Amino acid sequence: MTTTTSTTRQATDPANPETSRAADGTGGGGASPRSGRRTWRAALGRPLAVVSLVYLVLLVVAAIAAPAVAPFDPADLDLDSVLAGPSAEHLLGTDALGRDVLSRLIYGGRVSLLNAAIAALTFLVVGVVGGLAAGFYRGWVDRAITGVVDIMIAIPGLIILLVVLAVFGGNMTVAMVALGVLAAPGFARVMRAVTLAVRAEPYIAAAQVSGLPNRRIIVHHVIPRVTGPILVQFSLFCGAALLVDAGLAYLGFGAQPPTPTWGGMIVEASTVMQQQPWLLVPAGATLGLATLAFALLGDAVRDATEERTGRTAFRSRRAPAVANREPVSVPAGDEPTPTALLRLRHVSIALPVNGALTTVVDDVNLDVEAGETVGLVGESGCGKSITASAVLGLLPAGAQITGGQIWFDGTDLTSAQPRTIQKLRGSRIAMIAQDPIASLDPVFSVGQQVSELVRRHHGGSRAAARTHTLELLANVSLRDPDRVASSYPHELSGGMAQRVALAMALAGDPDLLIADEPTTALDVTVQAEILELLQRLQRERGMAVLLITHDWGVVGSACHRANVMYAGQVVETCDVASMFRSPSHPYTVGLLQSTPHQATPLEHLRAVPGAVPAPGAWPAGCHFAPRCALAAADCGAAPIGLAEAAPKHLTRCLHHDQIARLEAP
Amino acid sequence: MTEPLLEVRDLIVEYPGRRRGDARIRAVDHVSLHVGTGETLGLVGESGSGKSTIGNAILGLVAPTSGKILFQGRDVTQASARQRRELSGHIQVIFQDPYGSLNPSRTIGHTLTEPLRVVHGLRRAAAESRVADGLARVGMPPDTVRRYPAEFSGGQRQRIAIARAIIHQPQIIVCDEPTSALDLSIQAQILNLLLDLQQQLHLSYLLISHDIDVVRHMSHRTAVLLRGGIVEQGPTHQITSEPSHDYTRALLAAVPQASVPSGAQS
Ligand SMILES: Nc1ncnc2c1ncn2[C@@H]1O[C@H](COP(=O)(O)OP(=O)(O)O)[C@@H](O)[C@H]1O
Ligand code: SF4
Ligand SMILES: [Mg+2]
């Protein structure tokens, strides 16, 4: 897809390394953003690559400077010492006519390396130009080039090469150009694919709109992004070309004796193999090592290109040590109600960022009663998803709960065995995620996936599971459960996939459903249907729902109570009506005023200035202080505790009594 | 009536089918619209309804199958490369994806000055001062030019993308989902910025969005798109208060009501 843009607000949560990597813009996209020069530098950080490069450079330099460095003339005969082994005079021995092997090797490089270079340059030009043109211009250019490529890949290259040699009377230059052309289609295909990926990035379209000519865009903005694949393919082909050159010598083509070539030397050595097997070694090893060196160099470049994709997203952030501090005192009104199904108390979670543990969730209290829907509201990176994964026991590697307790129906999950949590997950606590299609296995049908879960939770026969599966699919208002059961995930629309994900979550009859941005990726009309469905299921099954969202509309239409999170903390908790009618934290007020829903058209929205600070960059006192219009000196002094703005209405703000000042125009 | 700044007449855009031999996909179907000077036309519809394709046709990024695109009365439907280069000083774009819309391996300064120098032939100093001015207008500090896109947050990158558009001194900007990838508080900042720039620079916008709240807040007139065709078009307050088409009504009803916490009453 090139111009289709998803209409989702991507909830990219910096507290979640998975999503934030994509958000960082370095992990997304097909080709690596690393430019050619940096790729080289990274590739040459490897010893093997350096050794390979040094070896190849030596070969080339020796060939160019042959008259100066070769100890003998390559054609000098010394019939007194034929087929001699290495000696002080002839370092690599002599051949059947008593010629110095080292000198012939050095001179032979001139012919063999030049042939390989001709083939490789042809390969490079044809492959890069063809692939870039097809990938960049698309349309008929692409169709024409792809058509030619398809045909060329199908024809037998070696036979064509031999025909060319026959027609041109054994002209090696022509043969090498032909070799480059014959090998280029595969390369062009790779180039086309990587070019298409870069081409699809919006910055290319932006460059076009800014009037830059296509040729300049290709040279300055596309090629630097695809140098990695170019270098890899080029390097591998150089090695192959050397081998083909030697192979043709075997068939009698190429420079004729007495002109030395590596291939010719191997041929000559093989005729006297019985008398002097050593003679095979110098040319064979030189050629073999050259091929190996090209391959190693290609590998190093490939690794260097891929490596950067795995880099973490947090590199620019400094990570201070975890603040080890006393739990903030909780006012009496915050004491857990005995019925709470899920109860988080003073939960803090830290993640490794650049090797240092950094707090990303800080002293969070959260209650979900049986059968109620509770919203967890906030912007990306506030810690919503990490909090949910802690409840599910699914924290990312290296993350740890550094304080507090998570009680689920009386069991403290922070001290429970992993087995206990695993048993709860899926049966009593279920989860649906933002991207429903990605959460389904593409190779199994919907029916197979749902019934597998049904059987795991309830046992029973295949037939019973099948019946139960169809009931579940009907229960999530899928109109034709039979048809849906036999379809595969890629055949589903986003809304259908989210219904299937819901059916799977319901397979274990959970008491608590955690829904992480369940409608964010869907169109508004579908979003409304899914929300309605969620509410119906919640009522019918008496299931509790923890609904994570950044959307006030979703909170307003689906939740009983809501918690607002900001920079790792829950800053306000109350029932939804009070939250809309009398928000008591400046951030809640700001977030509500940011929505254009009821604002006066064409006038300024009351936007909160600044942005959410990254974990590790939180201010010492109130996390919201730098953006807060009510901030006073005491706000930055010490961590802020929860205060009661009204019964059952908690706010993490010292000056909530002055909140009305924010409402005034 | 005076001549509109931008006019689209009976536009049809078809894409080739997915495989060879497949029927062509009609992404835009007989669309006509116009945008006046200083005016914002909102284009609202769900994903896949053809909004971006209309924008891309105006920008010359996709070729129309038929129909006309007029800029200041001039037919630019089949603009040559040279005319396109000239049009870049009149029509600009802001894309949704603030992560992909800047070349990750170039500094901001490089990306922003390049077209000014190459296309508009400005000298280095002139280009740099125009870029500095653009960045200042969108509220970015001067040292932005020396940094790489990865060093900025989504909201900052979108500001930079806006700067990149306005330094061409265009009359109209196609804003394709300009805030859809942003958080609520950042969206509010960017919408305010777009309103300010419209005032200061007398800009027109074609505002493409799936979010009817955003369109209602920002647009003088609104067109509602369904499966490639416009089902309703008119002054925004009329479209949102007395929608005449079922689909518009469905779109308006589907927006969950933040102010009416129905969930709290159940
Ligand atoms: N480059 C393309 N090739 C083929 N089909 C496309 C291409 N771009 C968009 N489409 C199709 O055109 C239709 C309209 O897409 P688009 O204009 O992106 O809609 P919107 O912006 O409203 O989401 C969709 O069916 C989409 O799949
Ligand atoms: S504690 Fe102070 S800075 Fe924090 S939200 Fe309240 S008034 Fe603002
Ligand atoms: Mg779009």
PDB file of C-alpha atoms and ligand atoms in Angstrom, chain A residues 5, chain B residues 52 176-177, ligand 3:
ATOM      1  CA  THR A   5      -2.988   5.789   5.504  1.00  0.00           C
TER       2      THR A   5
ATOM      3  CA  SER B  52      -6.248  10.691   0.531  1.00  0.00           C
ATOM      4  CA  ASP B 176      -4.097  14.725   5.202  1.00  0.00           C
ATOM      5  CA  GLU B 177      -5.073  13.560   8.706  1.00  0.00           C
TER       6      GLU B 177
HETATM    7 MG    MG C   3      -6.212   8.527   4.191  1.00  0.00          MG
END
